[in-house]
Coordinates of C-alpha atoms and ligand atoms in Angstrom, one line a residue:
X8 CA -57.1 -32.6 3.3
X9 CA -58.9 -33.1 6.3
X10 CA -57.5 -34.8 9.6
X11 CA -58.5 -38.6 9.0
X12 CA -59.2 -41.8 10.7
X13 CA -59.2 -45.5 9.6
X14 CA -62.0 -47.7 11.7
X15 CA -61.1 -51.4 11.2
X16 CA -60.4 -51.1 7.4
X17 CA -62.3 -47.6 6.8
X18 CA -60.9 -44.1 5.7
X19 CA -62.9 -41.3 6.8
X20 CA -62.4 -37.4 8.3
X21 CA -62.0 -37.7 12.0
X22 CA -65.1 -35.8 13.3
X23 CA -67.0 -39.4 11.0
X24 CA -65.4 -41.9 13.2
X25 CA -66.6 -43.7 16.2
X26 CA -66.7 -47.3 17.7
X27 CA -69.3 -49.2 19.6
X28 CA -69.7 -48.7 23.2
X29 CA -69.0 -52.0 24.3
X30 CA -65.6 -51.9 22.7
X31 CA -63.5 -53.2 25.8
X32 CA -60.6 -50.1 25.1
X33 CA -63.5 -48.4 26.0
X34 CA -64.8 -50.2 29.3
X35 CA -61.3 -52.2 30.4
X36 CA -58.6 -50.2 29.4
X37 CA -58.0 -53.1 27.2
X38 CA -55.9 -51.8 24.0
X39 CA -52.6 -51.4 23.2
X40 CA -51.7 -48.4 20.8
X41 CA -48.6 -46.3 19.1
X42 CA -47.4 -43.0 18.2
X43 CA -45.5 -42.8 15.7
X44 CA -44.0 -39.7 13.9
X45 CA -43.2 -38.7 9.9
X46 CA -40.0 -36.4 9.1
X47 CA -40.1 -34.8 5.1
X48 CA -43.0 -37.7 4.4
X49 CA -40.9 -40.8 5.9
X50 CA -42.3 -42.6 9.0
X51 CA -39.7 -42.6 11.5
X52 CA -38.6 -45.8 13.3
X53 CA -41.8 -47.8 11.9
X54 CA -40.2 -51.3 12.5
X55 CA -39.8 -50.5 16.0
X56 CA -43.0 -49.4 16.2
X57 CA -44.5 -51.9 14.9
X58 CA -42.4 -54.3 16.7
X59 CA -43.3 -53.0 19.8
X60 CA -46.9 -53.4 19.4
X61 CA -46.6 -56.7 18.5
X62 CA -45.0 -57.4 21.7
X63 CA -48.2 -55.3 23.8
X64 CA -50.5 -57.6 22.4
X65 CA -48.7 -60.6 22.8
X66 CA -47.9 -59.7 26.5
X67 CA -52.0 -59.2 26.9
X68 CA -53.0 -62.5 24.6
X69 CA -54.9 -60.6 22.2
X70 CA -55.7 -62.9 18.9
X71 CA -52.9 -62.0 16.7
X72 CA -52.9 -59.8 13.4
X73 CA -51.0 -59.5 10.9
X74 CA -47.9 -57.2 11.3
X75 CA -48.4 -57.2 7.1
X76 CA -51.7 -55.9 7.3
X77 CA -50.8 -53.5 10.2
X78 CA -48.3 -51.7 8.1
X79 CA -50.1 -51.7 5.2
X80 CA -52.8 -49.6 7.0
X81 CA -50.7 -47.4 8.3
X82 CA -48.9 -46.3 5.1
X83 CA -51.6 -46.3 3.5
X84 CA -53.3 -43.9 6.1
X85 CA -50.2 -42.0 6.2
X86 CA -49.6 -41.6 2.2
X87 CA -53.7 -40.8 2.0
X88 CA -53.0 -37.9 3.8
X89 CA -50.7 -36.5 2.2
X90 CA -48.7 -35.0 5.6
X91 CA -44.9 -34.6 5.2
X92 CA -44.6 -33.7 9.3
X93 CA -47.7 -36.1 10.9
X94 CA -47.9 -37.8 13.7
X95 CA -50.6 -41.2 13.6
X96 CA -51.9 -42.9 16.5
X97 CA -52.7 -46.6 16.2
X98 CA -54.6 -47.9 18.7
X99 CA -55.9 -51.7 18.9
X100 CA -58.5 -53.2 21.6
X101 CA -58.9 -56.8 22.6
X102 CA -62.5 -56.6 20.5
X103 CA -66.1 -55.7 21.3
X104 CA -67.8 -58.2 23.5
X105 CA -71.2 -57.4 26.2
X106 CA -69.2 -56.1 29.2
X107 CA -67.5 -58.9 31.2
X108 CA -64.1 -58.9 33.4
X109 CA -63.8 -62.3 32.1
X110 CA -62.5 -62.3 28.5
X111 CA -65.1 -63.4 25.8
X112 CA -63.3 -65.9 23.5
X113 CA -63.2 -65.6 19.9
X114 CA -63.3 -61.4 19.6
X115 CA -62.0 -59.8 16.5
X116 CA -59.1 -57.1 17.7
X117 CA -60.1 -54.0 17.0
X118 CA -58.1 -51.4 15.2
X119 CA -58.2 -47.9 14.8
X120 CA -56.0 -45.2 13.9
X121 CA -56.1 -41.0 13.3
X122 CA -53.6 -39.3 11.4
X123 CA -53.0 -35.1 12.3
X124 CA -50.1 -32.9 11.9
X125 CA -47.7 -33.1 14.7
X126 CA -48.1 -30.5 17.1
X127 CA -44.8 -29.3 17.7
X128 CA -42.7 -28.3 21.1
X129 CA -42.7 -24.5 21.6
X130 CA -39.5 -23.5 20.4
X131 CA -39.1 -22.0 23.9
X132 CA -39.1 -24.9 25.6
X133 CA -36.7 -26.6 23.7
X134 CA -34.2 -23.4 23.7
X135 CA -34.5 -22.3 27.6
X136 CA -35.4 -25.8 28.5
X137 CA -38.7 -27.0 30.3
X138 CA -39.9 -27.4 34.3
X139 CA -41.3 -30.2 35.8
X140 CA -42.4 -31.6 39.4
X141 CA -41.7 -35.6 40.2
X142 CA -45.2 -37.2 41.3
X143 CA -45.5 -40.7 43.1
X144 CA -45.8 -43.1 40.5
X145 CA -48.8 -44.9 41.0
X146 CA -49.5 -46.8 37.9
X147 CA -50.0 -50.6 37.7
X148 CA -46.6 -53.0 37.6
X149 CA -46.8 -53.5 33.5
X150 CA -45.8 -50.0 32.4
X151 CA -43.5 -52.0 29.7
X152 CA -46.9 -52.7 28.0
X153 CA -48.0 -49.4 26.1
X154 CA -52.0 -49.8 27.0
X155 CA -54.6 -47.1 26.6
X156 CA -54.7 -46.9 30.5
X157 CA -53.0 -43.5 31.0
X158 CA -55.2 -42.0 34.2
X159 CA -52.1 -41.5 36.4
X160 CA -50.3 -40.3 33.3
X161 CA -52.8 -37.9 32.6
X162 CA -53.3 -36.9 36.1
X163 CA -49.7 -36.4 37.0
X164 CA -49.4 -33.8 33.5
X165 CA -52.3 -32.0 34.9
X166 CA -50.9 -31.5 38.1
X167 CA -47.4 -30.4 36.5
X168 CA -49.5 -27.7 34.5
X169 CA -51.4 -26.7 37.5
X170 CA -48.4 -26.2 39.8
X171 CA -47.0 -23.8 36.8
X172 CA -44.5 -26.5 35.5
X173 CA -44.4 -28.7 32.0
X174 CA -44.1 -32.1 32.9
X175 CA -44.7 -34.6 35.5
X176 CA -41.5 -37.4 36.5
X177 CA -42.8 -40.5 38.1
X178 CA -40.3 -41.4 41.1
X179 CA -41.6 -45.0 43.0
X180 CA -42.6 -45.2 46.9
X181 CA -39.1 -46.2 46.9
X182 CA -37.5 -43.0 45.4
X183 CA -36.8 -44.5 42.1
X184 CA -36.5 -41.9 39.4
X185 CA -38.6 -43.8 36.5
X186 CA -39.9 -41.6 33.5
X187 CA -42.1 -38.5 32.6
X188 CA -45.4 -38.7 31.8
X189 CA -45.3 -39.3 28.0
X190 CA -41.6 -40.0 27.8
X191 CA -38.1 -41.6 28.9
X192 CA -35.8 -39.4 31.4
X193 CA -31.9 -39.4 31.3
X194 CA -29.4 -37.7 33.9
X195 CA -26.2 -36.3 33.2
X196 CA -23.4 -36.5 35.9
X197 CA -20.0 -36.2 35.6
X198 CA -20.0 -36.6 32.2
X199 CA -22.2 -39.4 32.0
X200 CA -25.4 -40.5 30.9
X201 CA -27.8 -42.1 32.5
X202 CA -31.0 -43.8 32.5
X203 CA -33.2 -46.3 34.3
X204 CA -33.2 -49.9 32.9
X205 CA -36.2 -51.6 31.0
X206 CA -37.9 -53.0 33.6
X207 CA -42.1 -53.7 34.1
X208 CA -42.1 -50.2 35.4
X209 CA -40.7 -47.9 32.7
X210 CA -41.7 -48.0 28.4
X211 CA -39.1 -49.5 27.0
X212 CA -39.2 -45.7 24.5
X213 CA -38.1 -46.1 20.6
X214 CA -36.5 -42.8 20.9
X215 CA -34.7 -43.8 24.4
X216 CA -33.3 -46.7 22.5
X217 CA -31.9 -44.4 19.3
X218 CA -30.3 -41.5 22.2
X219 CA -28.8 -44.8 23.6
X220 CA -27.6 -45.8 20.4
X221 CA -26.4 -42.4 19.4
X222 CA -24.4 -41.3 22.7
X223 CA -22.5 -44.9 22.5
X224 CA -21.8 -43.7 19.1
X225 CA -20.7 -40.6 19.7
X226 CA -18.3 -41.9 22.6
X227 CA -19.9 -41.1 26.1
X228 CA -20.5 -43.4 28.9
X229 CA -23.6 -44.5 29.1
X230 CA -25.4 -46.9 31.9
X231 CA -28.6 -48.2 32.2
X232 CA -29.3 -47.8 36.3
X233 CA -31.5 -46.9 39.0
X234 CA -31.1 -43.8 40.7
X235 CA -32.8 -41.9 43.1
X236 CA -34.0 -37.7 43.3
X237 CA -30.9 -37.0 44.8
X238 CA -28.9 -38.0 41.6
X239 CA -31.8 -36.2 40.1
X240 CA -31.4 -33.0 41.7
X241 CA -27.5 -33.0 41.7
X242 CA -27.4 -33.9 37.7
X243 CA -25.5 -31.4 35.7
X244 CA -28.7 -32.4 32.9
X245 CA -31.5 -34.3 32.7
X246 CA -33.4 -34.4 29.2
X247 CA -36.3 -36.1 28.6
X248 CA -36.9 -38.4 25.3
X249 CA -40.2 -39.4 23.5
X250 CA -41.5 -39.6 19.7
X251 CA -43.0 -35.9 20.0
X252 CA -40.6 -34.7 22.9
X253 CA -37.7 -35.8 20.8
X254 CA -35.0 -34.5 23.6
X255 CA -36.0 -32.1 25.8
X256 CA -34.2 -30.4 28.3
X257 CA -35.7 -29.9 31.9
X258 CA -33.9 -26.9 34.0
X259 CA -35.9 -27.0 36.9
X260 CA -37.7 -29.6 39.1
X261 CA -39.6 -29.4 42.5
X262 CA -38.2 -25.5 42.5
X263 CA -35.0 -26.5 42.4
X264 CA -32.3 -25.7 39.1
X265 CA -30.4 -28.4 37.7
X266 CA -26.9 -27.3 36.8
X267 CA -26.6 -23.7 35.9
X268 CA -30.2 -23.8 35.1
X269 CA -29.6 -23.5 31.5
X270 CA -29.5 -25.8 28.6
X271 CA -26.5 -28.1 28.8
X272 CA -24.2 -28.8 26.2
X273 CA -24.9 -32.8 25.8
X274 CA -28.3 -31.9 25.9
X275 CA -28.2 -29.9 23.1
X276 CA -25.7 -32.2 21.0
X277 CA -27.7 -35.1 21.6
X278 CA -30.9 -33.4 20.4
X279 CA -28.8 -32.4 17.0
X280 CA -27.7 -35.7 16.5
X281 CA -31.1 -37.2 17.2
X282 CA -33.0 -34.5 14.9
X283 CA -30.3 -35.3 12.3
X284 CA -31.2 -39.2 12.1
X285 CA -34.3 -38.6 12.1
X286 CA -34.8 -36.4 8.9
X287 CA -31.9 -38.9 7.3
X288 CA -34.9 -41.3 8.0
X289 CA -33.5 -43.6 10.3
X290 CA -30.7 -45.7 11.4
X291 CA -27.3 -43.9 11.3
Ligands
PDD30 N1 -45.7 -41.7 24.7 N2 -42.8 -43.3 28.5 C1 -44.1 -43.2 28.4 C2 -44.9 -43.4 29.7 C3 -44.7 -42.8 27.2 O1 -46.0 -42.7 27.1 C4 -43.9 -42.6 26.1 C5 -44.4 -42.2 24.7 C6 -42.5 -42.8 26.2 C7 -41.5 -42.6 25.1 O2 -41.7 -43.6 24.1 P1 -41.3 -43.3 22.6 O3 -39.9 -42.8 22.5 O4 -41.4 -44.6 22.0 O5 -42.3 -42.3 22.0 C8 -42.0 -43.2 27.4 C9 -46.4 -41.4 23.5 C10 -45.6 -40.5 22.5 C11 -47.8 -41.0 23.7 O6 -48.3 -41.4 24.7 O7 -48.4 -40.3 22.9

């Protein structure tokens, strides 16, 4: 089977697909989209998913669709395929319009999706842990929206990969440890766990929301707080979370080791009990 695509209702290989030029995703950065991951042929945290899209396009007025006919797609994308381990991307735009800041009224969202096999962490990484520099974060103030507009995102990765490292933290003017590139970022000190709070300048992450969920379960403190690179640097851990990072350990950032410069023990736990809910297929 090869590596599909759905175009507004269509189901063809991906190399078929493409969308009209004045598509504002294209010219605006005007879309919203979704990465969502399948364990053993379930989808993993699709209600959240879905929910959360819901909320991008509502924060950005887009004419509403049906969260009915938005899952239906998917699973039927995803069963199509026949993928037990995939990861689809859903992206929707605003619509397709002759190019004007202003918004024409009346546009048909636009949806499009592309289903592949998720390409997995090296096993490296996750066992030795990953390194990573911290970049000014210099993306707009609505980072709690997940839009198509990921420049600075993409920027600040290359940069980590050109300095020799894995992964780029965003840290504001102000010294505000915020998130990586493509994911949440937790510290551990002292035995607890923390992370900054949903604001307008971090995605609120699915995956951020089940480690939250999981390490209150499992009995550690846990707060929700701003903190600056010195926490950073003097953290025992610091882990990463997203839907294709699950939990990954970072042992080194700006030159500097955190901890021992090994993988730490909550770390590790967390990732087990995280790995475990998701092939059980969801909630605990
Ligand atoms: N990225 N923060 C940012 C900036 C992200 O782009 C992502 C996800 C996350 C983690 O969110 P979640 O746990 O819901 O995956 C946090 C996706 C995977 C992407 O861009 O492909």
């Amino acid at each position: 089977m090869p590596d599909l695509a759905y175009v507004n209702g269509k189901i063809m290989p991906i190399e078929k697909a493409v969308v009209p030029i004045e598509d504002r995703g294209y010219q605006f950065g005007d879309g919203v989209y979704e990465f969502i991951a399948s364990y053993e042929g379930h989808l993993f945290m699709l209600e959240e998913h879905l929910d959360r899209l819901e909320r991008s396009m509502r924060e950005l007025a887009f004419d509403p669709i049906s969260r009915a006919d938005i899952r239906k797609a998917v699973l039927n994308l995803f069963n199509r395929s026949g993928y037990q381990r995939a990861g689809i991307y859903i992206q929707i735009s605003r619509g397709v319009a002759p190019r004007n800041h202003a918004i024409t009224p009346g546009m048909t969202p636009q949806i499009i999706m592309t289903i592949r096999p998720v390409k997995e962490m090296p096993e490296t990484l996750r066992k030795n842990g990953a390194t990573a520099i911290t970049v000014e974060d210099t993306r707009w103030c609505r980072c709690d929206i997940k839009t198509v507009q990921l420049l600075a995102n993409s920027l600040a990765k290359q940069k980590s990969l050109d300095a020799g490292c894995d992964d780029a933290i965003f840290v504001s003017s102000q010294g505000i440890v915020r998130e990586g590139t493509s994911s949440n970022l937790f510290i551990v000190s002292g035995g607890r766990l923390v992370t900054h709070p949903l604001t307008n300048n971090i995605l609120p992450g699915i995956t951020r929301m089940v480690v939250l969920d999981i390490s209150r379960d499992a009995g550690l403190d846990v707060e929700e707080t701003f903190f600056g690179t010195d926490a950073l640097y003097g953290a025992d851990e610091v882990f990463l979370t997203g839907t294709v990072t699950e939990l990954l350990p970072i042992v080194r950032i700006d030159g500097k080791s955190i901890g021992d410069g090994k993988v730490g023990q909550t770390t590790r736990r967390l990732y087990d009990l995280l790995r475990k809910q998701a092939l059980a297929g969801g909630a605990a």
